[in-house]
Short mmCIF file of N, CA and C in Angstrom, two decimals:
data_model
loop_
_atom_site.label_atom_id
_atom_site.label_comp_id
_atom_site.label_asym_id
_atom_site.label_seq_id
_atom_site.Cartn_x
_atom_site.Cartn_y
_atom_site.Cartn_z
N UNK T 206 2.75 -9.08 24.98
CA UNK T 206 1.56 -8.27 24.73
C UNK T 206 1.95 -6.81 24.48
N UNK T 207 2.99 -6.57 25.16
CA UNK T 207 3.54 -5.20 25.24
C UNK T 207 3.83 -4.88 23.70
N UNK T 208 4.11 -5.52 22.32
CA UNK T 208 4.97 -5.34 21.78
C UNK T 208 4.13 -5.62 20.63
N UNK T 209 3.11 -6.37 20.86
CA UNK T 209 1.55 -6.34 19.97
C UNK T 209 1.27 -4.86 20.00
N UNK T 210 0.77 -4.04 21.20
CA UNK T 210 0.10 -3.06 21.45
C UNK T 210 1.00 -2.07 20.96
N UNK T 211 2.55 -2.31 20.69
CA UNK T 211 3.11 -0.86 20.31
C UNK T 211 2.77 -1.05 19.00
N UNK T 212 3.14 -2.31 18.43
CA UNK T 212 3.04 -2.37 17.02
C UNK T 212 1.67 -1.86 16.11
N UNK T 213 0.80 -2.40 17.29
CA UNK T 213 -0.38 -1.92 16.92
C UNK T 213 -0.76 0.19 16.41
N UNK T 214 -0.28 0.30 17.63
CA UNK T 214 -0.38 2.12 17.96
C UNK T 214 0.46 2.21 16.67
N UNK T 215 1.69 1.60 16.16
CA UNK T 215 2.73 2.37 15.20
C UNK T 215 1.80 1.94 13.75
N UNK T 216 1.43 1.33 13.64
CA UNK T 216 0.68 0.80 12.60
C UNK T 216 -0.53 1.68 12.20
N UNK T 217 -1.40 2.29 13.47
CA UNK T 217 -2.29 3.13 13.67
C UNK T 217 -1.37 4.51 13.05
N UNK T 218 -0.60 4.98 13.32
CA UNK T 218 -0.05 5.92 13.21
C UNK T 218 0.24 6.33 11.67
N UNK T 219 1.02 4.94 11.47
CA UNK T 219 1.61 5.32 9.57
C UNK T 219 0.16 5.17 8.78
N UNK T 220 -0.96 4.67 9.59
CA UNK T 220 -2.20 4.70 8.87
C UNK T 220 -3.00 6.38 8.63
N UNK T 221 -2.41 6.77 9.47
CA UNK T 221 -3.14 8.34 9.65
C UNK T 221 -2.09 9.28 9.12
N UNK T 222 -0.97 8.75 9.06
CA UNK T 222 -0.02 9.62 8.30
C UNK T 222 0.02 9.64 6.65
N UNK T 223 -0.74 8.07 6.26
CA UNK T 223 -0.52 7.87 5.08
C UNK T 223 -1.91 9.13 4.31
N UNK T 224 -2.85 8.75 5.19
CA UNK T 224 -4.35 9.72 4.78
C UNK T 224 -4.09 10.89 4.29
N UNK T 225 -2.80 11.54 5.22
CA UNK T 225 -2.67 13.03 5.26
C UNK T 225 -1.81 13.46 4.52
N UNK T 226 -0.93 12.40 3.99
CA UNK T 226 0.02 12.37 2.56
C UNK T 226 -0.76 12.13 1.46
N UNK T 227 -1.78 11.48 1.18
CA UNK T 227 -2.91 11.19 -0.13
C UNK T 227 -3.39 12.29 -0.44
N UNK T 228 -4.02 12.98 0.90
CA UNK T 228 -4.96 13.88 0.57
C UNK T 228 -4.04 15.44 0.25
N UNK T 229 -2.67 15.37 0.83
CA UNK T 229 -1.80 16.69 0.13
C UNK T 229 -1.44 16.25 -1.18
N UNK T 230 -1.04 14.94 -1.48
CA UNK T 230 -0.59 14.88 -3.07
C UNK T 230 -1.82 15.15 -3.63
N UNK T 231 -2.95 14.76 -3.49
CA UNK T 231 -3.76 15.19 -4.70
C UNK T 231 -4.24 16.30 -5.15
N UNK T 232 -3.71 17.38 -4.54
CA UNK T 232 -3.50 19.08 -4.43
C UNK T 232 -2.80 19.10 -5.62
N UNK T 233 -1.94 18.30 -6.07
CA UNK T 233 -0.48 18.56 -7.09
C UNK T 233 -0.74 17.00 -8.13
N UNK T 234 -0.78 17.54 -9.39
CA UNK T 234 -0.34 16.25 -10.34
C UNK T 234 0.44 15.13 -9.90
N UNK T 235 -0.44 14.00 -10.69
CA UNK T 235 0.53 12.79 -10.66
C UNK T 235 0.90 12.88 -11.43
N UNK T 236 2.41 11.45 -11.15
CA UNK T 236 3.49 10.94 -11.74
C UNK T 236 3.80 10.08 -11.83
N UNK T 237 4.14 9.61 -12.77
CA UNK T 237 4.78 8.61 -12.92
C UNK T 237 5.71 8.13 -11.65
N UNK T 238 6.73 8.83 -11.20
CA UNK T 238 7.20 9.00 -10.05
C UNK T 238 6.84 8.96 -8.59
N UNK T 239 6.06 9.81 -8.75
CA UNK T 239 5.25 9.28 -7.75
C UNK T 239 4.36 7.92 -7.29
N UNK T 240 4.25 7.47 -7.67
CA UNK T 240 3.71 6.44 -8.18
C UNK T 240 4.27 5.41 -7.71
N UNK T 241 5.43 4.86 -8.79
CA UNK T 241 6.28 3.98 -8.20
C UNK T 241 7.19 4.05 -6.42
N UNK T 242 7.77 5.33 -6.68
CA UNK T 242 8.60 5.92 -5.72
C UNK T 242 8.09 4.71 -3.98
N UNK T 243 7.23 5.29 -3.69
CA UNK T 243 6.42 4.36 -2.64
C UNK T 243 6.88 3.15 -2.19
N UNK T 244 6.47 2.19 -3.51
CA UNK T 244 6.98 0.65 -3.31
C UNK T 244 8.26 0.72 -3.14
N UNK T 245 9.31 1.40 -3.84
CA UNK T 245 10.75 1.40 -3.63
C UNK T 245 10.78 1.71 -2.38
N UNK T 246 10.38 2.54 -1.61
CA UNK T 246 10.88 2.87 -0.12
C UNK T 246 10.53 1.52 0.78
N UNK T 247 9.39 1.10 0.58
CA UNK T 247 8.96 0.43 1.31
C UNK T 247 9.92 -0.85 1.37
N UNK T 248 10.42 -1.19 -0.05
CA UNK T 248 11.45 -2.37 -0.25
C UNK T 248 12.60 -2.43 0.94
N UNK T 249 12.73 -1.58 1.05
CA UNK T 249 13.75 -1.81 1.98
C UNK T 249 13.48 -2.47 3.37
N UNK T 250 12.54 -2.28 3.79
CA UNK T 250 12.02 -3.06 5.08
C UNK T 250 12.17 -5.00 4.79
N UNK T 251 12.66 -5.12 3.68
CA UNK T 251 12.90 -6.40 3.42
C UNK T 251 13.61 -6.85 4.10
N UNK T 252 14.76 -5.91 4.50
CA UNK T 252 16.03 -6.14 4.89
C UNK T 252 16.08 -7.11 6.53
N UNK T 253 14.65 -6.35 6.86
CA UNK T 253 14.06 -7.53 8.19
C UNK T 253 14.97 -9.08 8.20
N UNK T 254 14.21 -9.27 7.18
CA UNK T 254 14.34 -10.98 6.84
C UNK T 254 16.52 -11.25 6.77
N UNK T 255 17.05 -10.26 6.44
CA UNK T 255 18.18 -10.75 7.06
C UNK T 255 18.65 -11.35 8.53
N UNK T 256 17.63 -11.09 9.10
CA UNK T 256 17.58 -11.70 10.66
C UNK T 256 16.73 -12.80 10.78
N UNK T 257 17.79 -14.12 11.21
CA UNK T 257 16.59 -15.35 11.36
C UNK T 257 15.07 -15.29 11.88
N UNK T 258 15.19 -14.76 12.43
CA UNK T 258 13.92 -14.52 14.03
C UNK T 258 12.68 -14.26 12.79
N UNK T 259 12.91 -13.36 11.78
CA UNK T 259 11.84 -12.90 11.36
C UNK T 259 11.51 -13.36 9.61
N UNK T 260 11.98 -14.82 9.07
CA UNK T 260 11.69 -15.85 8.33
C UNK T 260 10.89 -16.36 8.50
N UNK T 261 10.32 -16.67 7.27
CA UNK T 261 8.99 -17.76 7.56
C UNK T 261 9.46 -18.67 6.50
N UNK T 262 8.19 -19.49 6.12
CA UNK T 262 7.81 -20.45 4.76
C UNK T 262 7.73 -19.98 4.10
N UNK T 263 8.28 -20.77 2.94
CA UNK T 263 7.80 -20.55 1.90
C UNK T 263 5.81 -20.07 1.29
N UNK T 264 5.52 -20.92 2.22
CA UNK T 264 3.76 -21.40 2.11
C UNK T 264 3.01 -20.03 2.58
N UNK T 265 4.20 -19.22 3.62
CA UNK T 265 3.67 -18.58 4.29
C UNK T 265 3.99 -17.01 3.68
N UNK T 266 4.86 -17.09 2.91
CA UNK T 266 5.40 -15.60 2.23
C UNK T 266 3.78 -15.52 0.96
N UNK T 267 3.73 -17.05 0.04
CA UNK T 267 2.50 -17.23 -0.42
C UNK T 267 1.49 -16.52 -0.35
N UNK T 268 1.23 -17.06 1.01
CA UNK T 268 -0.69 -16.75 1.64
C UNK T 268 -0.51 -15.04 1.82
N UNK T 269 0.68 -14.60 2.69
CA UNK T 269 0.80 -12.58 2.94
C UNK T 269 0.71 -11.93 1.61
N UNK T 270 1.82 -12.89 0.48
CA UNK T 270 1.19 -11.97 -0.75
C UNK T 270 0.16 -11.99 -1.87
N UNK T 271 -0.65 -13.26 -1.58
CA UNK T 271 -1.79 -13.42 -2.12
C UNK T 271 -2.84 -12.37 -0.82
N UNK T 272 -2.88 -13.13 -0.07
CA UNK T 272 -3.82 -12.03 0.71
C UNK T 272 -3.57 -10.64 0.60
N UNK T 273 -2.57 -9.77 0.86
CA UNK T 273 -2.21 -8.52 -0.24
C UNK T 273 -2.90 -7.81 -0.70
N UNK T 274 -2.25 -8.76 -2.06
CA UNK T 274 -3.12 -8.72 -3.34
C UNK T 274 -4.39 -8.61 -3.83
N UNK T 275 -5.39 -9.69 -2.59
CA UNK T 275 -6.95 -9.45 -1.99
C UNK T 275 -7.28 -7.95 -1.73
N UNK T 276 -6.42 -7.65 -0.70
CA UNK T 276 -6.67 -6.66 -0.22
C UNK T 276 -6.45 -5.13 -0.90
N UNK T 277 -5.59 -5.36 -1.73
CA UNK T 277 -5.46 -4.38 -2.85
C UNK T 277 -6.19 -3.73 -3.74
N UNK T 278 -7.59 -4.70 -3.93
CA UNK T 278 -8.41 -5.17 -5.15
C UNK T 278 -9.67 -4.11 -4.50
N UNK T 279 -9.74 -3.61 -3.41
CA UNK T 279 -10.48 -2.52 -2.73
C UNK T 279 -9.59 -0.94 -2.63
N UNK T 280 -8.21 -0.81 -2.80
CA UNK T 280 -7.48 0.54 -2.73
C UNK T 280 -7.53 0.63 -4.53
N UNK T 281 -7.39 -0.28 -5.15
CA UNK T 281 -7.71 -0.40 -6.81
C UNK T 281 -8.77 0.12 -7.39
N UNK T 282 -10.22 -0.48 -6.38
CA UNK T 282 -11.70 0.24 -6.96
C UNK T 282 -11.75 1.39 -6.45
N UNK T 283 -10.68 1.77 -5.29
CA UNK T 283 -11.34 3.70 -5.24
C UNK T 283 -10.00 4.37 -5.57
N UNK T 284 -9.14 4.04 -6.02
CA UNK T 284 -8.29 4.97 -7.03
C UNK T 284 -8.62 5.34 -8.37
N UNK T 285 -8.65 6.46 -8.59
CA UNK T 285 -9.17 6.78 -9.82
C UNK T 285 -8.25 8.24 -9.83
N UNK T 286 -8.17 8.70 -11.44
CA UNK T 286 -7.56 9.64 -11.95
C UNK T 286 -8.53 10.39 -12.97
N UNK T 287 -8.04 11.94 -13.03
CA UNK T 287 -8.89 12.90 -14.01
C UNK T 287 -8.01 13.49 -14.53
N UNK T 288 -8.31 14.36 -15.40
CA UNK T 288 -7.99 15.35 -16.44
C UNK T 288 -8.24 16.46 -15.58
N UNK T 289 -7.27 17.43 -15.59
CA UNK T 289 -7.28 18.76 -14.94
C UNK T 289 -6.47 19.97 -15.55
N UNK T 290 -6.96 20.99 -16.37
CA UNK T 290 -5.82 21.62 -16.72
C UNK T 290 -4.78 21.04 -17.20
N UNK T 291 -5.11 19.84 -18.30
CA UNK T 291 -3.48 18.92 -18.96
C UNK T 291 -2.29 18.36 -18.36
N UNK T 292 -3.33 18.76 -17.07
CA UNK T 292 -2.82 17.54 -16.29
C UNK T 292 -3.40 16.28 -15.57
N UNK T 293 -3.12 15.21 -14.91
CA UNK T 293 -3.75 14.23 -14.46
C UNK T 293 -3.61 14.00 -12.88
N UNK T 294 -4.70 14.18 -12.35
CA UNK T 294 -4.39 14.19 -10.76
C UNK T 294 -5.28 12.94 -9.88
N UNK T 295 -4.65 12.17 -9.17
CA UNK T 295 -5.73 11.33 -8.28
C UNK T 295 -6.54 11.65 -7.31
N UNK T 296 -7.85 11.45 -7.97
CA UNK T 296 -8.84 12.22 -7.06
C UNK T 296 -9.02 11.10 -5.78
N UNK T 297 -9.16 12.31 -4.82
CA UNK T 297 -8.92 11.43 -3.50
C UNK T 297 -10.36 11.04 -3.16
N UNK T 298 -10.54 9.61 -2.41
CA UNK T 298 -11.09 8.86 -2.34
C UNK T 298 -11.94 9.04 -0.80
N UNK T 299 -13.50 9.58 -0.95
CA UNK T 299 -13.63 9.51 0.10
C UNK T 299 -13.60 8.48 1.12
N UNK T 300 -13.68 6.79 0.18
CA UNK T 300 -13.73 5.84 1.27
C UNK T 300 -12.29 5.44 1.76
N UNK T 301 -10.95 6.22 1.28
CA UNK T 301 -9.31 6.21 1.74
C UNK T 301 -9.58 5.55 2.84
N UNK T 302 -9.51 6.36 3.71
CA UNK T 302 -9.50 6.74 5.15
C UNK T 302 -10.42 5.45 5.73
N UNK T 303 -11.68 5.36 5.67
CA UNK T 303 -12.09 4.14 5.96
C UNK T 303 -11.80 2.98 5.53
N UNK T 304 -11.37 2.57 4.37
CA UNK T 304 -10.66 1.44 3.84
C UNK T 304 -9.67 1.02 5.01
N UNK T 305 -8.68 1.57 4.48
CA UNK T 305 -7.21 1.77 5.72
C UNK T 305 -7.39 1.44 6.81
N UNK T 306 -8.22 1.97 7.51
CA UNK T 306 -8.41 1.48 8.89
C UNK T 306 -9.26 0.96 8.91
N UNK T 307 -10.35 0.20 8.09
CA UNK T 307 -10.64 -0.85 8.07
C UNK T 307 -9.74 -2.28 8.36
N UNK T 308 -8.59 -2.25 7.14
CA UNK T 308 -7.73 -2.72 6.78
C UNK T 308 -6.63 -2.89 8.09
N UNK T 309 -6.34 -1.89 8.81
CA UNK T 309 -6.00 -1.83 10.19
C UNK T 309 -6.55 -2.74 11.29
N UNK T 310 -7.88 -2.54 11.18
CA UNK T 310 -8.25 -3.34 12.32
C UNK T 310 -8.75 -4.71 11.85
N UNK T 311 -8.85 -5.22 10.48
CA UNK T 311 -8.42 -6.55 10.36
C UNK T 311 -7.16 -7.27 10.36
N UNK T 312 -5.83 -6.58 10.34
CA UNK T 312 -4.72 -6.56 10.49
C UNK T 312 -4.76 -7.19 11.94
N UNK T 313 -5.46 -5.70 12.88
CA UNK T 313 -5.22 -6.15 14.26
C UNK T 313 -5.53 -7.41 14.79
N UNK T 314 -7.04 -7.44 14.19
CA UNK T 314 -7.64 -9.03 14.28
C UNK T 314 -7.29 -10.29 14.06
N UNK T 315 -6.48 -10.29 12.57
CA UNK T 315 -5.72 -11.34 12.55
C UNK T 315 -4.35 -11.40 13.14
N UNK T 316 -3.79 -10.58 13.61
CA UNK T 316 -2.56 -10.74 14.38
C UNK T 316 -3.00 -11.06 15.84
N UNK T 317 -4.17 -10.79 16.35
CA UNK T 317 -4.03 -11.35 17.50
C UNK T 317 -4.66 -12.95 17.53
N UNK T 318 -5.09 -13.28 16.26
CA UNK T 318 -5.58 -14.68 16.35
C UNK T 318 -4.39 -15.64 15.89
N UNK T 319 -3.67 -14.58 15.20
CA UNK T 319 -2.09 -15.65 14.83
C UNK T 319 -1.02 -15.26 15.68
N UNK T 320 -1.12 -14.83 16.66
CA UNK T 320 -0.02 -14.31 17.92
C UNK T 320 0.37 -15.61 18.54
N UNK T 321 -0.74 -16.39 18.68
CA UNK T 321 -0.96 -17.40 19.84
C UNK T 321 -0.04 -18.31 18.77
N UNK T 322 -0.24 -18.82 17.64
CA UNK T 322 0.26 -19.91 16.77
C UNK T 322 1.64 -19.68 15.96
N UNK T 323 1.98 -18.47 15.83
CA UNK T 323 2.95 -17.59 15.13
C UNK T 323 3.91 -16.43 15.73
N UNK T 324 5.14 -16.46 16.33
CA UNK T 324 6.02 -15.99 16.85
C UNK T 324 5.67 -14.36 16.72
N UNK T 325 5.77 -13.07 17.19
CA UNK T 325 5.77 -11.67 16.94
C UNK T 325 6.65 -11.80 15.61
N UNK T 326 7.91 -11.79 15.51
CA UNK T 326 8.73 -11.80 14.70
C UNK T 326 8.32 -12.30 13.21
N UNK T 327 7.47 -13.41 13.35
CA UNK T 327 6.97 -13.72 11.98
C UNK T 327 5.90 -13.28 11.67
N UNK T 328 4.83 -12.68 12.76
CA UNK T 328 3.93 -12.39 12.20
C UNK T 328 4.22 -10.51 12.08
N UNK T 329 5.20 -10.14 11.90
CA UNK T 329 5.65 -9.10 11.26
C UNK T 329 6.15 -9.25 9.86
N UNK T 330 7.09 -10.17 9.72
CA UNK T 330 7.28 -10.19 8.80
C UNK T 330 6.10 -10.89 7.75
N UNK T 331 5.41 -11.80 8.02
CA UNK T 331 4.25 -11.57 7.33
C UNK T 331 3.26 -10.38 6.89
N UNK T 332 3.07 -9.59 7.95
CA UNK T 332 2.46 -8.50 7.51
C UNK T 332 2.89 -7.57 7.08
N UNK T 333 4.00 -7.44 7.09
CA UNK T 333 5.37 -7.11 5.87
C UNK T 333 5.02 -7.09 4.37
N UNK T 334 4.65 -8.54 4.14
CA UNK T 334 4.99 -8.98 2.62
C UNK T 334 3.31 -8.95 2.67
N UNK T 335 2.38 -9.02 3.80
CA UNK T 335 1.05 -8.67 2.99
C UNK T 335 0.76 -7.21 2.43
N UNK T 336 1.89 -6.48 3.60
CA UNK T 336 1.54 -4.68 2.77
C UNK T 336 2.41 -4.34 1.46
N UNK T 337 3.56 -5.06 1.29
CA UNK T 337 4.29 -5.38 0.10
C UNK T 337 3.85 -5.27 -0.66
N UNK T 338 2.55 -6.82 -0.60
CA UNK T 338 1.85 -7.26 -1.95
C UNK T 338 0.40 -6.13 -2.50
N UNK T 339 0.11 -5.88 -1.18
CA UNK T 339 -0.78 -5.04 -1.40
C UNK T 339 -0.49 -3.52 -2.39
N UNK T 340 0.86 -3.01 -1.49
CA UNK T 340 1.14 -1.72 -2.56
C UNK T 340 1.48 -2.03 -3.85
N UNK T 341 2.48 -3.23 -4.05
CA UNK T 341 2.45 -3.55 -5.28
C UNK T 341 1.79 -3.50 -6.34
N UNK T 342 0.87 -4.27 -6.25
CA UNK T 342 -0.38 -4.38 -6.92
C UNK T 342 -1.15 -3.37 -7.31
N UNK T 343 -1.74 -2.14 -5.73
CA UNK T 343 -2.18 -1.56 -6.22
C UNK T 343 -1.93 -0.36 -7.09
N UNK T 344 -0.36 0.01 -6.56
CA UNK T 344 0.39 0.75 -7.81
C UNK T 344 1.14 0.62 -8.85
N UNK T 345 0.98 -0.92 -9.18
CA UNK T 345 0.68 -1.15 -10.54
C UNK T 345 -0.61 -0.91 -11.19
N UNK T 346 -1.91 -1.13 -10.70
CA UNK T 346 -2.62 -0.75 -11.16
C UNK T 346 -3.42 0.77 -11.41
N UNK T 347 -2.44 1.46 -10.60
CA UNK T 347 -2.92 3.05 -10.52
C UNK T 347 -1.36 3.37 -11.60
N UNK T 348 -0.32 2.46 -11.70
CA UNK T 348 0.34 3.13 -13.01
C UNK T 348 -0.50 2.70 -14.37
N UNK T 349 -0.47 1.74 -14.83
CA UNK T 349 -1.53 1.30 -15.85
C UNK T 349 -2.89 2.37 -16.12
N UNK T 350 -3.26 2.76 -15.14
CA UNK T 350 -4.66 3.87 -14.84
C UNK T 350 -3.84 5.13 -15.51
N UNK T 351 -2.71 5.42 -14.81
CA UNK T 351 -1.92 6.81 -15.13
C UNK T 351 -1.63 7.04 -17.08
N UNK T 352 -1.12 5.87 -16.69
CA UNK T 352 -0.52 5.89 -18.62
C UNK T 352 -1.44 5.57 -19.85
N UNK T 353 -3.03 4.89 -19.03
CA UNK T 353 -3.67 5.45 -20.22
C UNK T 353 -4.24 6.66 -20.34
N UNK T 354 -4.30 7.21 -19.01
CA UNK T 354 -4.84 8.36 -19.03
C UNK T 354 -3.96 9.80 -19.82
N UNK T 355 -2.53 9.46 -19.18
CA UNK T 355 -1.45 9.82 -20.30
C UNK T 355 -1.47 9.68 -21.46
N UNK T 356 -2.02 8.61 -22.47
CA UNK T 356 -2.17 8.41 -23.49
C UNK T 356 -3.14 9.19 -23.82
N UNK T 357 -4.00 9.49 -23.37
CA UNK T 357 -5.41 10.06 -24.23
C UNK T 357 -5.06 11.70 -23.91
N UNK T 358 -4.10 12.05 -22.69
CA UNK T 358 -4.01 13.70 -22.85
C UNK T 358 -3.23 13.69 -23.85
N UNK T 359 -1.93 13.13 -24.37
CA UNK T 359 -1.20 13.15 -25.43
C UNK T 359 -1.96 12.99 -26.80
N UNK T 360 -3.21 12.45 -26.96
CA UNK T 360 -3.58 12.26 -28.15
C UNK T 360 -4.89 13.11 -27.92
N UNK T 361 -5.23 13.46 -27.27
CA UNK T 361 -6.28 15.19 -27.28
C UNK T 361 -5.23 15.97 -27.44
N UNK T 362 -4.54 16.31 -26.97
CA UNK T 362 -3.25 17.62 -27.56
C UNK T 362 -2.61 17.56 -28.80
N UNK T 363 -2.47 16.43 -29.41
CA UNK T 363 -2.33 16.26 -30.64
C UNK T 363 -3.22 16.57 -31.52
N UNK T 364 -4.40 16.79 -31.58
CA UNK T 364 -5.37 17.09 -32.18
C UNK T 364 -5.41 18.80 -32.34
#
């Protein structure tokens, strides 16, 4: 239980840290870079799964990155980008912050209903590859957002 509840608090934590990183980048243009940069860091937490303890199924890597992906499909409808001074910035989202910890405390919810059936160890690494799938997704779809929006400042300046 001990180790639910830290995970929990640390989870709480990178949730309130992430808010306060959104809401300073959107002070400053996006990037391309920015953008991607994210998912690359996060990749590395893969490295988990070099340790037996924290493997699953096949069935089960599946369901974390389809569910994800679900869950993505709500950080997707409130990302959005503008035109600012020829440049393009992501306007921050007042429902961020509630999403997220929305998203948090269904996290919490389903980890304590799959605690009982599913080892700590896996149900980390599941929720691993569900935040995986989730950033994935949704910053693919906030690059796609970026580069047409890129496209149309490049072809208003051309004019």
């Amino acid at each position: 239980m001990f180790w639910i509840i830290l995970s929990t608090i640390g989870a709480a934590c990178m949730a309130t840290l992430m808010i306060i990183l959104r809401l300073k980048s959107a002070k400053k243009p996006a990037s391309v870079k920015k953008i991607i940069l994210p998912p690359l860091f996060m990749s590395t937490g893969a490295f988990m799964f070099i340790f037996p303890v924290f493997r699953i199924e096949w069935s089960q890597v599946f369901e974390a990155l389809v569910v994800g992906v679900v869950f993505s499909i709500i950080l997707i409808i409130g990302s959005k980008f503008e035109i600012k001074q020829n440049n393009i910035y992501l306007i921050p989202s007042k429902s961020f912050g509630f999403i997220l910890f929305g998203l948090l405390i269904l996290r919490i919810i389903l980890k304590l209903v799959f605690s009982g059936s599913i080892s700590l160890y896996e149900t980390s690494g599941m929720f691993f590859l569900l935040a995986f799938g989730m950033i994935i997704s949704w910053r693919i779809a906030m690059l796609i957002k970026y580069k047409k929006l890129e496209k149309h400042l490049k072809y208003s300046e051309a004019r």
